[in-house]
Structure formats: C-alpha cells, structure tokens
C-alpha cells in the first residue's frame, strides 16, 4: 500500500470513529446511562452485578411515579449512586407500622399493596413522614438489607438521575422494567 492509500484508509477510519462518537456521546450523557447494581438492597428483583440502563429523559417530561425503580445520587454523599423503588410521592404522608406501609393524602389512607413485585414483604421499622413538594420516599425491595428513606429520610427530586429502563445483563434476565399497577 502506498502513502496515498494509507492516508485514505486512515481518513475513512477516522470518519467512522467521529460519526460513532457524535451518535454515542449525546445518547450516553443526555438520554441513557449504564448502572451496575452493587449489593443486595433490591433483591429479589435486581441482583448484585446486574447491568442496567437508566432513562435520564423521562423525568424531564413528567413526574416520577410510585413503584418506579430509580437511580439517584445518595443525599449524604452525592458521589455515590443508589438504586431504590419510589414508594411515597409529594404531599403524601408515609407511615410504616406493624410491617405495613400506609399512604395518606387528602384525608384518605390505604395500605400499599406490593404483591406485584414482592411476593411476600415485611417492612421493618416505625416511620411517619410527610413529603413536601419535590420530595420522595424510597425503599429497597430487600427491606432487611437496604439503606433507604427509613434511615436517611426524604429524597429530593434534584438527586434523581433517572428511572431504570432495562435490565441488560446477565442476558438470561434481559427485560424492560415495567411500572407496577397499584
């Protein structure tokens, strides 16, 4: 190969790399990002080592919903990323007693039914908290092994990175994450 052919080949490879970066970088930094589950706080639904894809754009278009699994900056150390499930929404009162979660709003109260994603659950602790605007109450699915709102309090919306959209790895558990119906 002569110098002209070598430069031509180099230029073609460089163009492919530039085009790939133009496509990948905005997707990675503004729309979706990967997240690796560490620990047991979301078992049985998410295990240590699961590779997830987090949707960063949805919450710019709408508010987070109860039951969604989110990734957020840990309020006590924003350099850490946590994964939990949204249980309480703004302007609700959340009370945990006798293993149940009571949600109250506008004088109406009900026990949260989590049977769709947790076959049997006992939520330990005794908590009563009122959420203000842009505040959420989050819990790990593995209530006995989770550091969550029971321990460190309300989650401000500005800490939320996005919702878990897809479980990508391991391949045998590949699936789109659905919002439970309550």
C-alpha atoms as a PDB file:
ATOM      1  CA  UNK A   1       0.000   0.000   0.000  1.00  0.00           C
ATOM      2  CA  UNK A   2       1.345   3.404  -0.911  1.00  0.00           C
ATOM      3  CA  UNK A   3       1.183   6.565   1.210  1.00  0.00           C
ATOM      4  CA  UNK A   4      -1.900   7.913  -0.564  1.00  0.00           C
ATOM      5  CA  UNK A   5      -3.849   4.680   0.043  1.00  0.00           C
ATOM      6  CA  UNK A   6      -2.712   4.595   3.676  1.00  0.00           C
ATOM      7  CA  UNK A   7      -3.890   8.194   4.252  1.00  0.00           C
ATOM      8  CA  UNK A   8      -7.186   7.449   2.522  1.00  0.00           C
ATOM      9  CA  UNK A   9      -7.748   4.372   4.721  1.00  0.00           C
ATOM     10  CA  UNK A  10      -6.786   6.347   7.844  1.00  0.00           C
ATOM     11  CA  UNK A  11      -9.226   9.140   6.879  1.00  0.00           C
ATOM     12  CA  UNK A  12     -12.095   6.637   6.362  1.00  0.00           C
ATOM     13  CA  UNK A  13     -11.464   5.006   9.762  1.00  0.00           C
ATOM     14  CA  UNK A  14     -11.249   8.434  11.411  1.00  0.00           C
ATOM     15  CA  UNK A  15     -14.600   9.462   9.850  1.00  0.00           C
ATOM     16  CA  UNK A  16     -16.272   6.314  11.205  1.00  0.00           C
ATOM     17  CA  UNK A  17     -14.897   6.982  14.687  1.00  0.00           C
ATOM     18  CA  UNK A  18     -16.034  10.632  14.616  1.00  0.00           C
ATOM     19  CA  UNK A  19     -19.547   9.699  13.428  1.00  0.00           C
ATOM     20  CA  UNK A  20     -19.795   6.998  16.107  1.00  0.00           C
ATOM     21  CA  UNK A  21     -18.763   9.491  18.808  1.00  0.00           C
ATOM     22  CA  UNK A  22     -21.264  12.070  17.540  1.00  0.00           C
ATOM     23  CA  UNK A  23     -24.010   9.469  17.922  1.00  0.00           C
ATOM     24  CA  UNK A  24     -22.893   7.728  21.140  1.00  0.00           C
ATOM     25  CA  UNK A  25     -21.799  10.642  23.350  1.00  0.00           C
ATOM     26  CA  UNK A  26     -25.132  12.523  23.378  1.00  0.00           C
ATOM     27  CA  UNK A  27     -27.046   9.291  23.974  1.00  0.00           C
ATOM     28  CA  UNK A  28     -24.734   8.297  26.844  1.00  0.00           C
ATOM     29  CA  UNK A  29     -24.629  11.683  28.574  1.00  0.00           C
ATOM     30  CA  UNK A  30     -28.119  13.065  27.968  1.00  0.00           C
ATOM     31  CA  UNK A  31     -30.552  10.185  27.365  1.00  0.00           C
ATOM     32  CA  UNK A  32     -29.389   6.852  28.801  1.00  0.00           C
ATOM     33  CA  UNK A  33     -26.574   5.731  31.038  1.00  0.00           C
ATOM     34  CA  UNK A  34     -25.445   2.396  32.389  1.00  0.00           C
ATOM     35  CA  UNK A  35     -25.678   1.433  36.049  1.00  0.00           C
ATOM     36  CA  UNK A  36     -24.186  -1.590  37.812  1.00  0.00           C
ATOM     37  CA  UNK A  37     -26.106  -2.906  40.820  1.00  0.00           C
ATOM     38  CA  UNK A  38     -23.924  -3.261  43.899  1.00  0.00           C
ATOM     39  CA  UNK A  39     -25.238  -5.036  46.947  1.00  0.00           C
ATOM     40  CA  UNK A  40     -28.409  -6.876  47.930  1.00  0.00           C
ATOM     41  CA  UNK A  41     -30.796  -3.997  48.681  1.00  0.00           C
ATOM     42  CA  UNK A  42     -33.014  -4.607  45.616  1.00  0.00           C
ATOM     43  CA  UNK A  43     -33.249  -8.405  45.729  1.00  0.00           C
ATOM     44  CA  UNK A  44     -35.149 -10.393  44.533  1.00  0.00           C
ATOM     45  CA  UNK A  45     -35.800  -8.115  41.524  1.00  0.00           C
ATOM     46  CA  UNK A  46     -32.236  -6.862  40.963  1.00  0.00           C
ATOM     47  CA  UNK A  47     -29.123  -8.770  41.995  1.00  0.00           C
ATOM     48  CA  UNK A  48     -25.569  -7.701  42.684  1.00  0.00           C
ATOM     49  CA  UNK A  49     -23.800  -7.344  39.329  1.00  0.00           C
ATOM     50  CA  UNK A  50     -26.907  -6.687  37.203  1.00  0.00           C
ATOM     51  CA  UNK A  51     -26.147  -4.216  34.420  1.00  0.00           C
ATOM     52  CA  UNK A  52     -29.000  -1.747  33.949  1.00  0.00           C
ATOM     53  CA  UNK A  53     -29.821   1.039  31.505  1.00  0.00           C
ATOM     54  CA  UNK A  54     -31.153   4.204  33.145  1.00  0.00           C
ATOM     55  CA  UNK A  55     -33.530   6.531  31.274  1.00  0.00           C
ATOM     56  CA  UNK A  56     -32.490  10.114  32.076  1.00  0.00           C
ATOM     57  CA  UNK A  57     -35.028  11.929  29.869  1.00  0.00           C
ATOM     58  CA  UNK A  58     -38.452  10.753  31.167  1.00  0.00           C
ATOM     59  CA  UNK A  59     -38.377  12.873  34.315  1.00  0.00           C
ATOM     60  CA  UNK A  60     -37.712  15.985  32.278  1.00  0.00           C
ATOM     61  CA  UNK A  61     -41.090  15.350  30.630  1.00  0.00           C
ATOM     62  CA  UNK A  62     -43.129  14.000  33.565  1.00  0.00           C
ATOM     63  CA  UNK A  63     -43.032  13.409  37.313  1.00  0.00           C
ATOM     64  CA  UNK A  64     -41.733  10.171  38.866  1.00  0.00           C
ATOM     65  CA  UNK A  65     -44.429   7.609  39.696  1.00  0.00           C
ATOM     66  CA  UNK A  66     -44.962   5.242  42.597  1.00  0.00           C
ATOM     67  CA  UNK A  67     -43.380   1.858  42.001  1.00  0.00           C
ATOM     68  CA  UNK A  68     -40.732   3.043  39.560  1.00  0.00           C
ATOM     69  CA  UNK A  69     -37.200   1.896  40.243  1.00  0.00           C
ATOM     70  CA  UNK A  70     -34.819   4.847  40.145  1.00  0.00           C
ATOM     71  CA  UNK A  71     -31.121   5.606  40.301  1.00  0.00           C
ATOM     72  CA  UNK A  72     -30.162   8.687  42.286  1.00  0.00           C
ATOM     73  CA  UNK A  73     -27.313  10.477  43.995  1.00  0.00           C
ATOM     74  CA  UNK A  74     -27.173   9.424  47.639  1.00  0.00           C
ATOM     75  CA  UNK A  75     -28.181  12.564  49.593  1.00  0.00           C
ATOM     76  CA  UNK A  76     -25.484  12.127  52.258  1.00  0.00           C
ATOM     77  CA  UNK A  77     -22.715  11.617  49.632  1.00  0.00           C
ATOM     78  CA  UNK A  78     -23.734  12.711  46.097  1.00  0.00           C
ATOM     79  CA  UNK A  79     -20.682  10.986  44.590  1.00  0.00           C
ATOM     80  CA  UNK A  80     -22.416   7.634  45.330  1.00  0.00           C
ATOM     81  CA  UNK A  81     -25.264   6.258  43.218  1.00  0.00           C
ATOM     82  CA  UNK A  82     -28.136   4.273  44.774  1.00  0.00           C
ATOM     83  CA  UNK A  83     -30.991   2.246  43.304  1.00  0.00           C
ATOM     84  CA  UNK A  84     -34.372   2.099  45.090  1.00  0.00           C
ATOM     85  CA  UNK A  85     -38.115   1.968  44.417  1.00  0.00           C
ATOM     86  CA  UNK A  86     -40.358   5.036  44.777  1.00  0.00           C
ATOM     87  CA  UNK A  87     -42.942   4.399  47.480  1.00  0.00           C
ATOM     88  CA  UNK A  88     -44.102   7.890  48.530  1.00  0.00           C
ATOM     89  CA  UNK A  89     -44.899  10.883  46.323  1.00  0.00           C
ATOM     90  CA  UNK A  90     -45.010  14.626  47.066  1.00  0.00           C
ATOM     91  CA  UNK A  91     -47.717  15.780  49.503  1.00  0.00           C
ATOM     92  CA  UNK A  92     -48.285  12.276  50.883  1.00  0.00           C
ATOM     93  CA  UNK A  93     -47.785  11.049  54.416  1.00  0.00           C
ATOM     94  CA  UNK A  94     -45.973   7.724  54.668  1.00  0.00           C
ATOM     95  CA  UNK A  95     -46.305   5.650  57.811  1.00  0.00           C
ATOM     96  CA  UNK A  96     -44.658   2.303  58.443  1.00  0.00           C
ATOM     97  CA  UNK A  97     -46.037   0.279  61.313  1.00  0.00           C
ATOM     98  CA  UNK A  98     -46.584  -3.400  62.039  1.00  0.00           C
ATOM     99  CA  UNK A  99     -44.801  -4.316  58.790  1.00  0.00           C
ATOM    100  CA  UNK A 100     -47.200  -2.384  56.540  1.00  0.00           C
ATOM    101  CA  UNK A 101     -46.831   0.858  54.592  1.00  0.00           C
ATOM    102  CA  UNK A 102     -49.712   3.298  54.932  1.00  0.00           C
ATOM    103  CA  UNK A 103     -50.044   6.095  52.395  1.00  0.00           C
ATOM    104  CA  UNK A 104     -52.271   9.062  53.240  1.00  0.00           C
ATOM    105  CA  UNK A 105     -53.255  12.039  51.134  1.00  0.00           C
ATOM    106  CA  UNK A 106     -56.176  14.445  51.378  1.00  0.00           C
ATOM    107  CA  UNK A 107     -57.599  12.614  54.407  1.00  0.00           C
ATOM    108  CA  UNK A 108     -57.646   9.215  52.650  1.00  0.00           C
ATOM    109  CA  UNK A 109     -55.368   6.383  53.698  1.00  0.00           C
ATOM    110  CA  UNK A 110     -54.572   2.940  52.271  1.00  0.00           C
ATOM    111  CA  UNK A 111     -52.074   0.143  52.751  1.00  0.00           C
ATOM    112  CA  UNK A 112     -49.628  -0.156  49.870  1.00  0.00           C
ATOM    113  CA  UNK A 113     -50.035  -3.478  48.050  1.00  0.00           C
ATOM    114  CA  UNK A 114     -46.631  -4.521  46.699  1.00  0.00           C
ATOM    115  CA  UNK A 115     -47.550  -8.103  45.756  1.00  0.00           C
ATOM    116  CA  UNK A 116     -46.941  -7.428  42.037  1.00  0.00           C
ATOM    117  CA  UNK A 117     -43.174  -7.122  42.507  1.00  0.00           C
ATOM    118  CA  UNK A 118     -42.612  -8.562  46.008  1.00  0.00           C
ATOM    119  CA  UNK A 119     -44.309 -11.911  46.667  1.00  0.00           C
ATOM    120  CA  UNK A 120     -44.049 -11.500  50.422  1.00  0.00           C
ATOM    121  CA  UNK A 121     -42.800  -8.400  52.149  1.00  0.00           C
ATOM    122  CA  UNK A 122     -42.486  -7.168  55.685  1.00  0.00           C
ATOM    123  CA  UNK A 123     -41.312  -3.589  56.031  1.00  0.00           C
ATOM    124  CA  UNK A 124     -39.470  -3.259  59.302  1.00  0.00           C
ATOM    125  CA  UNK A 125     -39.231  -0.097  61.323  1.00  0.00           C
ATOM    126  CA  UNK A 126     -41.588   2.552  62.555  1.00  0.00           C
ATOM    127  CA  UNK A 127     -41.662   5.704  60.478  1.00  0.00           C
ATOM    128  CA  UNK A 128     -44.063   8.565  59.900  1.00  0.00           C
ATOM    129  CA  UNK A 129     -43.056  11.241  57.442  1.00  0.00           C
ATOM    130  CA  UNK A 130     -44.815  13.945  55.412  1.00  0.00           C
ATOM    131  CA  UNK A 131     -43.436  14.658  51.949  1.00  0.00           C
ATOM    132  CA  UNK A 132     -43.398  18.179  50.610  1.00  0.00           C
ATOM    133  CA  UNK A 133     -43.156  19.350  47.010  1.00  0.00           C
ATOM    134  CA  UNK A 134     -40.387  17.566  45.052  1.00  0.00           C
ATOM    135  CA  UNK A 135     -39.784  15.029  47.841  1.00  0.00           C
ATOM    136  CA  UNK A 136     -40.000  11.240  47.573  1.00  0.00           C
ATOM    137  CA  UNK A 137     -39.857   8.273  49.931  1.00  0.00           C
ATOM    138  CA  UNK A 138     -37.823   5.376  48.534  1.00  0.00           C
ATOM    139  CA  UNK A 139     -37.232   1.823  49.746  1.00  0.00           C
ATOM    140  CA  UNK A 140     -35.119  -1.095  48.635  1.00  0.00           C
ATOM    141  CA  UNK A 141     -37.048  -4.232  47.668  1.00  0.00           C
ATOM    142  CA  UNK A 142     -34.967  -6.214  50.191  1.00  0.00           C
ATOM    143  CA  UNK A 143     -36.233  -4.319  53.224  1.00  0.00           C
ATOM    144  CA  UNK A 144     -33.889  -6.090  55.644  1.00  0.00           C
ATOM    145  CA  UNK A 145     -30.718  -5.161  53.713  1.00  0.00           C
ATOM    146  CA  UNK A 146     -31.476  -1.664  52.456  1.00  0.00           C
ATOM    147  CA  UNK A 147     -30.276   1.767  53.470  1.00  0.00           C
ATOM    148  CA  UNK A 148     -33.200   3.896  52.337  1.00  0.00           C
ATOM    149  CA  UNK A 149     -35.637   6.639  53.361  1.00  0.00           C
ATOM    150  CA  UNK A 150     -36.321   4.843  56.647  1.00  0.00           C
ATOM    151  CA  UNK A 151     -32.716   5.558  57.618  1.00  0.00           C
ATOM    152  CA  UNK A 152     -31.759   8.838  55.916  1.00  0.00           C
ATOM    153  CA  UNK A 153     -35.102  10.482  55.163  1.00  0.00           C
ATOM    154  CA  UNK A 154     -36.722  12.127  52.192  1.00  0.00           C
ATOM    155  CA  UNK A 155     -35.208  12.101  48.707  1.00  0.00           C
ATOM    156  CA  UNK A 156     -35.258  15.475  46.963  1.00  0.00           C
ATOM    157  CA  UNK A 157     -36.164  15.276  43.269  1.00  0.00           C
ATOM    158  CA  UNK A 158     -32.978  17.073  42.197  1.00  0.00           C
ATOM    159  CA  UNK A 159     -30.972  13.999  43.338  1.00  0.00           C
ATOM    160  CA  UNK A 160     -32.823  11.682  40.934  1.00  0.00           C
ATOM    161  CA  UNK A 161     -30.769  10.715  37.873  1.00  0.00           C
ATOM    162  CA  UNK A 162     -33.428   8.656  36.128  1.00  0.00           C
ATOM    163  CA  UNK A 163     -35.590   5.572  36.105  1.00  0.00           C
ATOM    164  CA  UNK A 164     -34.378   2.074  35.418  1.00  0.00           C
ATOM    165  CA  UNK A 165     -35.491   1.306  31.886  1.00  0.00           C
ATOM    166  CA  UNK A 166     -33.838  -2.001  31.053  1.00  0.00           C
ATOM    167  CA  UNK A 167     -32.095  -4.888  32.762  1.00  0.00           C
ATOM    168  CA  UNK A 168     -29.391  -5.663  30.195  1.00  0.00           C
ATOM    169  CA  UNK A 169     -27.103  -8.187  31.885  1.00  0.00           C
ATOM    170  CA  UNK A 170     -26.975 -11.028  32.571  1.00  0.00           C
ATOM    171  CA  UNK A 171     -28.603 -11.897  29.246  1.00  0.00           C
ATOM    172  CA  UNK A 172     -30.888 -14.533  30.789  1.00  0.00           C
ATOM    173  CA  UNK A 173     -32.613 -11.761  32.772  1.00  0.00           C
ATOM    174  CA  UNK A 174     -32.805  -9.210  29.924  1.00  0.00           C
ATOM    175  CA  UNK A 175     -36.093  -7.286  30.178  1.00  0.00           C
ATOM    176  CA  UNK A 176     -37.754  -3.889  30.041  1.00  0.00           C
ATOM    177  CA  UNK A 177     -38.702  -2.689  33.528  1.00  0.00           C
ATOM    178  CA  UNK A 178     -42.440  -2.062  33.907  1.00  0.00           C
ATOM    179  CA  UNK A 179     -44.199   0.235  36.361  1.00  0.00           C
ATOM    180  CA  UNK A 180     -46.363  -1.844  38.724  1.00  0.00           C
ATOM    181  CA  UNK A 181     -50.109  -1.255  38.773  1.00  0.00           C
ATOM    182  CA  UNK A 182     -51.476  -0.350  42.197  1.00  0.00           C
END
